Coordinates of C-alpha atoms in Angstrom, one line a residue:
M1 CA 90.1 74.4 86.9
K2 CA 91.6 75.5 83.6
K3 CA 92.0 79.2 83.0
F4 CA 92.4 80.9 79.7
V5 CA 94.4 84.1 79.2
G6 CA 94.6 86.6 76.4
R7 CA 97.7 86.5 74.2
D8 CA 100.4 88.9 75.4
T9 CA 100.6 91.0 72.1
A10 CA 100.7 94.6 71.2
V11 CA 97.6 96.6 71.9
C12 CA 96.8 99.1 69.1
D13 CA 94.9 102.3 69.6
S14 CA 91.4 102.5 68.0
E15 CA 92.6 105.0 65.3
K16 CA 95.1 102.4 64.0
V17 CA 92.5 99.7 64.0
K18 CA 90.0 102.0 62.2
A19 CA 92.5 102.9 59.6
I20 CA 93.2 99.2 58.9
E21 CA 89.5 98.4 58.8
E22 CA 88.8 101.2 56.3
A23 CA 91.8 100.3 54.1
T24 CA 91.1 96.6 53.9
G25 CA 87.4 96.2 54.5
L26 CA 88.0 93.8 57.3
L27 CA 85.6 93.5 60.3
R28 CA 86.8 95.4 63.3
P29 CA 87.9 92.2 65.3
I30 CA 90.0 91.0 62.5
A31 CA 91.6 94.4 61.9
A32 CA 92.4 94.6 65.6
L33 CA 94.0 91.1 65.4
L34 CA 96.3 92.2 62.6
C35 CA 97.2 95.3 64.5
A36 CA 98.0 93.2 67.6
R37 CA 100.2 91.0 65.6
G38 CA 102.4 93.9 64.6
I39 CA 100.8 94.7 61.2
D40 CA 99.6 98.1 62.3
T41 CA 99.5 100.3 59.2
P42 CA 97.2 100.2 56.2
E43 CA 100.2 99.6 53.9
E44 CA 101.5 96.7 55.9
A45 CA 98.0 95.2 56.2
K46 CA 97.5 95.4 52.4
R47 CA 100.9 93.8 51.8
F48 CA 100.1 91.0 54.3
L49 CA 96.6 90.3 52.8
H50 CA 97.9 90.3 49.2
P51 CA 101.2 88.3 49.1
G52 CA 102.6 88.2 45.6
P53 CA 105.8 87.6 43.6
E54 CA 106.7 91.3 43.9
Q55 CA 107.4 90.7 47.6
L56 CA 110.2 88.1 46.8
H57 CA 113.8 89.2 47.2
D58 CA 116.5 88.9 44.5
P59 CA 118.0 85.4 44.8
Y60 CA 121.4 86.8 44.0
L61 CA 121.4 88.5 47.4
L62 CA 122.0 85.1 49.0
P63 CA 125.7 84.4 49.7
D64 CA 127.6 82.4 47.0
M65 CA 124.5 82.3 44.7
A66 CA 126.3 83.8 41.7
V67 CA 129.3 81.4 41.8
A68 CA 127.1 78.4 42.5
V69 CA 124.9 79.2 39.5
E70 CA 128.0 79.4 37.3
R71 CA 129.3 76.1 38.6
I72 CA 126.1 74.3 37.8
K73 CA 125.9 75.9 34.3
Q74 CA 129.5 74.8 33.8
A75 CA 128.5 71.2 34.8
I76 CA 125.6 71.2 32.4
M77 CA 127.7 72.6 29.5
R78 CA 130.4 70.0 30.1
R79 CA 127.9 67.2 30.6
E80 CA 129.3 66.4 34.0
K81 CA 127.3 64.1 36.1
M82 CA 125.8 65.8 39.2
T83 CA 123.8 64.5 42.2
V84 CA 121.1 66.4 44.0
F85 CA 121.4 65.1 47.6
C86 CA 118.4 66.0 49.7
D87 CA 117.2 65.4 53.3
Y88 CA 114.6 62.7 53.8
D89 CA 111.8 64.9 55.3
A90 CA 109.1 66.7 53.4
D91 CA 111.1 69.9 53.2
G92 CA 114.1 68.1 51.7
T93 CA 112.2 65.8 49.4
C94 CA 110.0 68.6 48.1
G95 CA 112.9 70.9 47.5
G96 CA 115.1 68.2 46.2
S97 CA 112.5 67.0 43.7
A98 CA 111.9 70.5 42.5
L99 CA 115.6 71.1 41.9
Y100 CA 116.0 67.7 40.2
L101 CA 113.1 68.3 37.9
F102 CA 114.4 71.7 36.9
L103 CA 118.0 70.6 36.3
H104 CA 116.7 67.6 34.3
S105 CA 114.6 70.0 32.1
A106 CA 117.7 72.2 31.7
G107 CA 119.6 69.4 30.2
A108 CA 121.7 68.3 33.1
D109 CA 123.0 64.8 33.6
V110 CA 121.5 64.6 37.1
N111 CA 120.2 62.1 39.5
I112 CA 118.7 62.6 43.0
Q113 CA 119.6 60.8 46.2
T114 CA 118.6 60.9 49.8
P115 CA 120.2 59.2 52.8
N116 CA 118.6 56.3 54.6
R117 CA 117.7 57.7 58.0
H118 CA 118.2 54.3 59.7
K119 CA 121.5 53.4 58.1
E120 CA 123.2 56.7 57.3
G121 CA 121.5 59.3 59.5
Y122 CA 121.0 62.9 58.6
G123 CA 122.9 64.7 55.9
L124 CA 125.9 63.7 53.9
S125 CA 127.9 60.7 55.1
M126 CA 131.3 59.5 54.2
G127 CA 129.8 56.4 52.6
A128 CA 127.4 58.5 50.5
V129 CA 130.2 60.7 49.3
E130 CA 132.4 57.7 48.3
Q131 CA 129.4 56.1 46.5
I132 CA 128.5 59.3 44.6
A133 CA 132.1 59.9 43.6
G134 CA 132.4 56.2 42.5
A135 CA 129.4 56.6 40.3
G136 CA 131.1 59.4 38.4
S137 CA 129.4 62.5 39.8
K138 CA 131.6 65.6 39.8
L139 CA 129.1 67.9 41.6
I140 CA 126.9 67.4 44.6
V141 CA 124.1 69.9 45.3
T142 CA 122.6 69.5 48.8
V143 CA 119.1 70.5 49.6
D144 CA 118.0 71.0 53.3
C145 CA 121.3 69.6 54.6
G146 CA 125.1 70.0 54.3
I147 CA 125.9 73.0 56.5
T148 CA 127.4 70.8 59.2
N149 CA 129.1 68.3 56.8
V150 CA 132.6 69.6 57.2
A151 CA 134.5 66.3 57.0
E152 CA 132.2 64.9 54.3
T153 CA 132.8 68.0 52.1
E154 CA 136.6 67.6 52.6
L155 CA 136.4 64.0 51.5
A156 CA 134.4 65.0 48.4
K157 CA 137.0 67.6 47.6
S158 CA 139.8 65.0 47.8
L159 CA 137.9 62.8 45.4
G160 CA 137.5 65.5 42.9
V161 CA 133.8 66.3 43.6
D162 CA 132.6 69.8 44.2
V163 CA 129.9 70.4 46.8
I164 CA 127.3 73.2 46.6
V165 CA 125.5 73.5 49.9
T166 CA 121.9 74.8 49.9
D167 CA 120.6 74.7 53.5
H168 CA 118.7 76.7 56.1
H169 CA 119.8 75.2 59.3
E170 CA 121.9 76.9 61.9
C171 CA 125.6 77.3 61.0
G172 CA 128.3 75.7 63.2
E173 CA 131.5 77.4 64.2
T174 CA 133.2 75.9 61.2
L175 CA 131.7 75.9 57.7
P176 CA 132.4 73.3 55.0
D177 CA 135.4 74.1 52.9
T178 CA 133.7 74.9 49.7
P179 CA 133.1 78.2 47.8
Y180 CA 129.5 77.4 47.3
I181 CA 127.4 77.7 50.6
I182 CA 123.9 79.2 50.0
N183 CA 122.4 79.8 53.5
A184 CA 120.7 82.9 54.6
K185 CA 121.8 82.2 58.2
R186 CA 125.5 82.5 57.4
P187 CA 127.1 85.1 59.7
D188 CA 128.1 87.1 56.7
S189 CA 124.8 86.9 54.9
L190 CA 123.1 90.1 53.8
Y191 CA 120.0 88.4 52.6
P192 CA 116.9 90.3 53.9
Y193 CA 115.0 87.2 55.1
R194 CA 116.7 84.6 57.3
Y195 CA 113.9 82.0 57.7
L196 CA 113.5 80.3 54.3
A197 CA 112.9 76.6 54.5
G198 CA 115.4 74.3 52.8
C199 CA 113.1 73.9 49.8
G200 CA 112.8 77.7 49.7
V201 CA 116.6 78.0 49.2
A202 CA 116.3 75.4 46.4
F203 CA 113.5 77.5 44.9
K204 CA 115.8 80.6 45.0
L205 CA 118.5 78.6 43.2
I206 CA 116.1 77.6 40.4
H207 CA 115.0 81.3 40.1
A208 CA 118.6 82.5 39.9
M209 CA 119.5 79.9 37.2
S210 CA 116.4 80.7 35.1
S211 CA 113.5 83.0 35.9
L212 CA 110.8 83.5 38.4
S213 CA 108.2 82.1 35.9
E214 CA 110.3 78.9 35.5
A215 CA 110.7 78.5 39.3
M216 CA 106.9 78.9 39.7
R217 CA 106.5 75.6 37.9
Y218 CA 107.6 74.0 41.1
I219 CA 105.9 76.3 43.6
D220 CA 103.4 73.6 44.7
L221 CA 106.2 71.4 45.8
V222 CA 108.0 74.3 47.5
S223 CA 104.9 75.4 49.4
I224 CA 104.3 71.9 50.7
G225 CA 107.9 71.7 52.0
T226 CA 107.7 75.2 53.5
I227 CA 104.4 74.7 55.3
T228 CA 105.4 71.2 56.6
D229 CA 108.8 72.3 57.9
I230 CA 107.2 74.7 60.5
V231 CA 109.2 77.8 59.5
P232 CA 107.6 81.2 60.2
L233 CA 104.8 81.8 57.7
L234 CA 105.6 85.4 57.3
G235 CA 107.7 87.3 54.8
E236 CA 108.9 85.3 51.8
N237 CA 107.6 82.0 53.4
R238 CA 104.1 83.5 53.4
V239 CA 104.4 84.5 49.8
I240 CA 105.7 81.0 48.8
A241 CA 103.0 79.2 50.7
H242 CA 100.3 81.5 49.3
M243 CA 101.4 81.1 45.7
G244 CA 101.9 77.4 46.1
L245 CA 98.4 76.9 47.5
K246 CA 97.0 78.7 44.5
K247 CA 98.8 76.3 42.2
L248 CA 97.7 73.3 44.2
R249 CA 94.1 74.3 44.0
K250 CA 94.2 74.8 40.2
N251 CA 97.0 72.8 38.7
A252 CA 98.8 70.5 41.1
S253 CA 101.5 68.2 39.8
A254 CA 100.5 64.6 39.0
G255 CA 102.2 63.1 42.1
V256 CA 100.8 65.6 44.5
A257 CA 97.3 65.2 43.0
A258 CA 97.5 61.4 43.4
L259 CA 98.6 61.7 47.0
A260 CA 95.9 64.1 47.8
Q261 CA 93.3 61.9 46.3
A262 CA 94.5 58.9 48.4
A263 CA 94.4 61.1 51.5
G264 CA 90.9 62.2 50.8
I265 CA 92.0 65.8 50.4
S266 CA 90.0 68.1 48.1
L267 CA 92.7 70.1 46.3
P268 CA 90.4 72.9 45.1
N269 CA 89.7 73.6 48.8
I270 CA 93.1 72.8 50.3
S271 CA 94.6 75.1 53.0
S272 CA 97.8 75.0 55.0
F273 CA 96.0 72.7 57.4
G274 CA 95.5 70.1 54.7
I275 CA 99.2 70.2 53.9
G276 CA 100.4 70.2 57.5
F277 CA 98.2 67.4 58.7
G278 CA 97.4 65.5 55.5
L279 CA 100.1 65.6 52.8
G280 CA 103.1 66.4 55.1
P281 CA 102.8 63.4 57.4
R282 CA 102.4 61.0 54.5
I283 CA 105.5 62.4 52.7
N284 CA 107.5 62.3 55.9
A285 CA 106.4 58.7 56.5
A286 CA 108.6 57.4 53.7
G287 CA 111.8 58.6 55.4
R288 CA 110.6 57.7 58.9
M289 CA 109.7 54.2 58.1
D290 CA 111.9 53.1 55.2
T291 CA 113.7 55.4 52.8
A292 CA 112.4 58.7 51.3
E293 CA 112.9 57.3 47.8
T294 CA 109.1 56.5 47.5
A295 CA 108.2 60.1 48.4
I296 CA 110.7 61.4 45.8
E297 CA 109.2 59.1 43.1
I298 CA 105.8 60.5 43.8
L299 CA 106.8 64.2 44.1
S300 CA 108.9 64.0 40.9
S301 CA 106.1 62.2 38.9
Q302 CA 104.9 64.2 35.9
K303 CA 102.2 61.8 34.6
P304 CA 99.5 59.7 36.3
G305 CA 99.6 55.9 35.9
A306 CA 99.7 52.6 37.6
A307 CA 103.3 53.0 38.9
L308 CA 102.4 56.3 40.5
K309 CA 99.2 54.8 42.1
Q310 CA 101.2 51.9 43.5
S311 CA 103.8 54.3 45.0
V312 CA 101.0 56.3 46.6
A313 CA 99.5 53.2 48.1
Q314 CA 102.8 52.2 49.5
L315 CA 103.3 55.6 51.0
C316 CA 99.9 55.5 52.7
A317 CA 100.6 52.1 54.1
L318 CA 103.9 53.4 55.6
N319 CA 101.9 56.2 57.2
D320 CA 99.6 53.7 58.8
R321 CA 102.5 51.8 60.2
R322 CA 104.0 55.1 61.4
R323 CA 100.9 55.9 63.4
K324 CA 100.9 52.5 65.0
E325 CA 104.6 52.7 66.0
V326 CA 104.1 56.2 67.5
C327 CA 101.4 54.8 69.7
E328 CA 103.6 51.9 70.9
I329 CA 106.5 54.3 71.6
L330 CA 104.2 56.5 73.6
E331 CA 103.0 53.6 75.7
G332 CA 106.6 52.6 76.5
A333 CA 107.7 56.2 77.2
E334 CA 104.8 56.8 79.6
A335 CA 105.7 53.7 81.5
M336 CA 109.3 54.8 81.9
I337 CA 108.2 58.3 83.0
A338 CA 105.9 56.9 85.6
R339 CA 108.4 54.3 86.8
N340 CA 111.3 56.8 87.3
G341 CA 109.3 59.9 88.2
Y342 CA 110.7 61.9 85.2
Q343 CA 107.5 63.9 84.9
T344 CA 108.9 66.6 87.2
N345 CA 112.4 66.8 85.6
P346 CA 113.2 70.0 83.7
A347 CA 113.6 67.8 80.6
I348 CA 112.6 64.3 79.8
L349 CA 115.3 62.1 78.1
L350 CA 114.4 58.4 77.4
A351 CA 115.9 55.7 75.3
D352 CA 114.9 52.2 74.0
T353 CA 116.8 50.2 71.5
G354 CA 113.5 49.0 70.0
W355 CA 112.2 52.5 69.2
N356 CA 112.2 53.5 65.5
A357 CA 114.5 56.5 65.3
G358 CA 112.4 57.7 62.3
V359 CA 109.3 58.3 64.3
I360 CA 110.5 59.2 67.8
G361 CA 110.4 62.9 67.0
I362 CA 106.6 62.7 66.7
A363 CA 106.3 60.9 70.1
A364 CA 108.8 63.4 71.7
A365 CA 106.5 66.3 70.6
K366 CA 103.5 64.6 72.2
I367 CA 105.3 64.0 75.4
A368 CA 106.7 67.6 75.5
E369 CA 103.2 68.9 75.0
K370 CA 101.6 66.6 77.7
Y371 CA 104.2 67.3 80.4
Y372 CA 105.1 70.7 79.2
R373 CA 108.9 70.0 79.3
P374 CA 111.4 69.5 76.5
C375 CA 111.7 65.9 75.5
V376 CA 114.5 63.9 73.8
L377 CA 113.7 60.3 72.8
F378 CA 116.5 58.0 71.6
G379 CA 116.4 54.8 69.5
G380 CA 119.1 52.7 68.0
E381 CA 121.6 50.2 69.2
D382 CA 125.3 50.8 68.6
N383 CA 124.7 54.6 68.9
L384 CA 121.6 56.2 70.2
I385 CA 119.9 58.4 67.6
G386 CA 117.9 61.1 69.4
S387 CA 115.1 63.5 68.4
A388 CA 114.3 66.5 70.6
R389 CA 111.2 68.7 70.8
S390 CA 110.9 71.7 73.1
I391 CA 108.2 74.0 74.5
P392 CA 107.7 77.7 74.1
G393 CA 110.4 79.7 75.9
I394 CA 113.2 77.0 75.9
N395 CA 115.6 77.0 73.0
I396 CA 116.5 73.3 72.8
Y397 CA 119.2 73.8 70.2
E398 CA 121.1 76.1 72.6
V399 CA 120.5 73.8 75.5
L400 CA 121.7 70.7 73.8
G401 CA 124.4 72.6 72.0
A402 CA 126.1 73.4 75.3
F403 CA 127.3 69.7 75.3
Q404 CA 127.7 69.0 71.6
Q405 CA 131.4 68.2 72.0
T406 CA 130.3 64.9 73.5
Y407 CA 127.9 63.9 70.6
E408 CA 128.6 62.0 67.4
K409 CA 126.2 64.3 65.4
F410 CA 124.1 67.3 66.2
G411 CA 121.9 69.9 64.5
G412 CA 118.6 71.6 64.6
H413 CA 116.5 74.6 65.5
A414 CA 115.2 76.4 68.6
Q415 CA 112.2 74.0 69.0
A416 CA 113.6 70.8 67.4
A417 CA 117.0 69.1 67.2
G418 CA 118.6 65.9 66.4
L419 CA 121.7 64.2 67.9
T420 CA 123.6 61.0 68.1
I421 CA 125.3 59.8 71.3
K422 CA 127.0 56.8 72.7
P423 CA 124.6 54.7 74.9
E424 CA 126.7 55.2 78.0
R425 CA 126.3 59.0 77.7
L426 CA 122.5 59.0 78.2
D427 CA 122.4 59.3 82.0
S428 CA 125.0 62.0 82.3
L429 CA 123.4 63.9 79.4
R430 CA 120.1 63.8 81.2
D431 CA 121.8 65.3 84.3
D432 CA 123.6 67.9 82.3
V433 CA 120.6 69.0 80.3
C434 CA 118.3 69.3 83.4
A435 CA 121.0 71.3 85.3
H436 CA 121.5 73.6 82.4
I437 CA 117.8 74.3 82.1
L438 CA 117.4 75.0 85.8
S439 CA 120.4 77.4 85.7
H440 CA 119.3 79.3 82.6
Y441 CA 115.5 79.4 82.7
D442 CA 112.9 80.5 85.2
E443 CA 110.5 78.0 86.6
A444 CA 107.6 80.0 85.1
V445 CA 108.5 78.6 81.7
F446 CA 107.1 75.2 82.8
V447 CA 103.6 76.7 83.4
P448 CA 101.4 75.9 80.4
Q449 CA 99.4 78.8 79.1
K450 CA 96.2 78.4 77.2
V451 CA 96.0 81.7 75.3
Y452 CA 93.4 83.2 73.0
D453 CA 93.5 86.0 70.5
M454 CA 90.0 87.4 71.0
E455 CA 86.9 87.0 73.1
L456 CA 83.6 86.9 71.2
G457 CA 80.0 86.0 71.7
A458 CA 78.5 83.2 69.6
G459 CA 76.5 85.7 67.6
E460 CA 79.7 87.3 66.4
V461 CA 81.0 84.2 64.7
T462 CA 79.2 84.8 61.4
R463 CA 80.0 83.7 57.9
R464 CA 81.4 87.2 57.1
F465 CA 83.6 86.9 60.2
V466 CA 85.0 83.5 59.1
E467 CA 85.5 84.7 55.5
D468 CA 87.5 87.7 56.8
M469 CA 89.5 85.4 59.1
Q470 CA 90.3 83.2 56.1
R471 CA 91.9 86.2 54.4
L472 CA 94.8 85.8 56.9
E473 CA 95.6 82.3 55.5
P474 CA 98.0 80.6 55.1
F475 CA 98.2 80.0 58.9
G476 CA 101.3 78.6 60.5
P477 CA 104.1 79.5 63.0
E478 CA 104.1 83.2 63.8
N479 CA 100.8 83.6 61.9
E480 CA 98.8 81.0 63.9
Q481 CA 95.2 80.2 63.4
P482 CA 93.4 82.7 65.7
L483 CA 91.9 81.3 68.8
I484 CA 88.6 82.6 70.0
L485 CA 87.3 82.4 73.6
L486 CA 83.6 81.8 74.1
R487 CA 82.6 82.2 77.7
N488 CA 79.8 80.4 79.6
A489 CA 78.2 78.7 76.6
A490 CA 75.6 76.0 77.1
V491 CA 76.7 72.7 75.5
T492 CA 73.8 70.8 73.9
G493 CA 72.8 68.3 71.2
S494 CA 75.9 66.2 71.1
R495 CA 76.3 63.4 68.5
L496 CA 79.1 61.3 67.1
V497 CA 80.0 61.8 63.4
G498 CA 82.7 60.7 61.0
R499 CA 83.5 57.5 59.2
D500 CA 84.5 55.8 62.4
K501 CA 82.3 57.9 64.7
T502 CA 85.4 59.3 66.4
H503 CA 84.4 63.0 66.3
L504 CA 81.9 64.9 68.3
K505 CA 79.4 67.4 66.9
F506 CA 77.4 69.6 69.2
V507 CA 75.7 73.0 69.6
L508 CA 76.7 75.9 71.7
R509 CA 74.1 78.4 73.0
Q510 CA 74.5 81.8 74.5
G511 CA 71.1 83.3 75.2
N512 CA 69.0 82.8 72.1
V513 CA 72.0 82.4 69.8
S514 CA 73.3 79.0 68.8
L515 CA 76.5 78.0 67.1
D516 CA 77.6 74.6 65.6
A517 CA 80.7 73.1 67.2
M518 CA 83.1 70.2 66.4
N519 CA 85.5 68.3 68.5
F520 CA 87.8 65.9 66.7
G521 CA 89.1 62.6 68.0
F522 CA 87.2 62.2 71.2
S523 CA 84.6 59.5 70.6
D524 CA 83.7 59.2 74.3
A525 CA 83.6 62.9 75.1
H526 CA 79.8 63.1 74.7
A527 CA 79.5 61.3 78.0
L528 CA 81.5 63.9 79.8
L529 CA 80.2 67.2 78.3
P530 CA 79.3 69.8 81.0
G531 CA 76.1 71.8 80.9
H532 CA 78.1 75.1 80.5
A533 CA 81.8 75.7 79.6
D534 CA 84.3 78.3 78.5
L535 CA 85.7 77.1 75.2
L536 CA 88.8 77.9 73.1
C537 CA 87.9 77.6 69.5
E538 CA 88.9 78.1 65.8
A539 CA 86.3 79.5 63.5
G540 CA 85.4 77.9 60.2
I541 CA 82.6 76.9 57.8
D542 CA 80.9 73.5 57.9
S543 CA 81.5 72.1 54.4
F544 CA 78.3 70.1 54.7
S545 CA 75.8 72.8 55.8
G546 CA 77.6 75.9 54.7
R547 CA 77.0 77.5 58.2
P548 CA 79.7 78.9 60.4
Q549 CA 81.0 76.6 63.1
V550 CA 83.8 76.4 65.6
I551 CA 86.4 73.7 66.1
V552 CA 86.9 73.3 69.9
R553 CA 90.5 73.0 71.0
E554 CA 90.2 73.5 74.7
M555 CA 87.2 73.2 77.1
A556 CA 87.0 74.4 80.7
P557 CA 83.7 73.2 82.2
R558 CA 81.7 75.4 84.6
F559 CA 80.2 73.8 87.7
D560 CA 78.1 75.3 90.4
N561 CA 78.9 72.5 92.8
D562 CA 82.2 73.0 94.5
L563 CA 82.5 69.2 95.1
L564 CA 82.4 68.6 91.3
K565 CA 84.9 71.3 90.8
G566 CA 87.4 69.5 93.0
F567 CA 86.5 66.1 91.6
I568 CA 86.8 66.7 87.9
D569 CA 90.4 66.3 86.6
D570 CA 91.4 69.0 84.1
N571 CA 92.9 66.3 81.9
V572 CA 89.4 65.1 81.1
W573 CA 88.8 68.3 79.3
R574 CA 92.1 68.6 77.5
L575 CA 91.7 68.7 73.8
A576 CA 94.5 68.2 71.3
D577 CA 96.1 71.4 69.8
G578 CA 96.7 69.7 66.5
L579 CA 94.3 67.4 64.7
A580 CA 95.0 63.8 63.8
D581 CA 95.8 63.0 60.2
E582 CA 92.4 61.3 59.8
V583 CA 90.6 64.7 60.1
T584 CA 91.7 65.6 56.6
R585 CA 90.1 62.5 55.3
M586 CA 86.6 63.4 56.5
S587 CA 84.2 64.0 53.7
A588 CA 81.1 66.1 53.7
E589 CA 79.0 62.9 53.8
D590 CA 80.9 61.7 56.9
A591 CA 79.9 64.9 58.7

């Protein structure tokens, strides 16, 4: 049966916890959680709980910022045409739209462009450079791409076009030959924070060119890109996300407001979850299914109107198609895995020419989660375009990077990467990757862990507890939503709720204490609920009743009968770590 283990984090002594509790007013369990996460002094706790602009670093500490600012100002003064060239994901389109809007307001002769994922692939291409130069642009400013475009930058240079690279991806051994490379991950960078998203780097450029107050006009867009790109929500990223959420709740841009309305998201109550599972997937759907131009049109819209409404409807339709295609890819991938016995491989690498390269990353993440192995899925015909997702403990960028000399294109992060290979290379790459993982990682890395942050009783999940927990928002990587373990709770009163009756609401009881609970996306789970269970949960407030409740993420049933223990398959009780997009569309009436 499933077992839950406490998260392996620092354990603080009671005096440290007490000091944080007294300095912040937090309940003891929340103060202890902060301490366990390394925020173990009153000063650090106050700084964490009150992120603000004073915690942002000087943008001129970024490498090449000063010369890049001067080059852009020169282009504006000379009325040179310039092109903002951004990646097609939410990070790139949000950052690109923010920079485009700022430059346009500053009087620049500027346009914005994004590659077609299906025709051009990631980043600058030779064709894009030639087209931009042919249209008369003398300056390209990249957003969330460019750091690996060595040949493309050289071509631009030969055509009389300067390239300013603003990026946050890992740097290769050779950097593009341009004096304008703004990336905190450069080997020679002295910038205090390495983990800005691509849109965060663009935000810094806006700040450097004008003022923080001017850059704050676009903080809602930058926060969406930051939260969606799954960078650590600590340091400057936490500040950006926090300030952006405040603007989204009070004064979101016209495009974002229209998109949120179509997604059924209440902006006055939006959290990082609403962005990560509501706005983000819809913005990403544009580049995954077609081109990201529709997303850019929405994000850069300043006024509501019929055209904006039509673009939003188009984007939501693309998102619906995206969900359908992901399901089809998963069905095909599961059949391949079963047919070839790949489920025991150290890594799962699969290809199908019919798979949409724009959505295979989503499917790869689901397969990696299910089998607890890194997964690389490939689509495409002439060349195979791959998207990789990893598991905790395995750096997929390093693993795949060991063989990058055989790829057509390659880039990424520790947990996600993209690559393009020749079709005949697939089988040998599978063997190479599996052998590399076996030789560099212990087998223990393949053992999934269901970890929790604190063990509580149902009576401790009070409204005050939830409100204190919410002070730790925004949640995301390295500041995850805390998980609570409730042991041996009786599971009673189950009923289906939601617009399509696809979510389960029930009551947990410990002694004479009861607690509302929700489980999303398991319409038939009520037929399988045990009498008692250990449950891994997140705490929240039911928007309909105003009472505290828990969202159940994992459930381990307790059975007295040994035969039942052996009969029940753990997979029956496996609940998804991330909610489906539809969750964000639930209204209070649906619940």
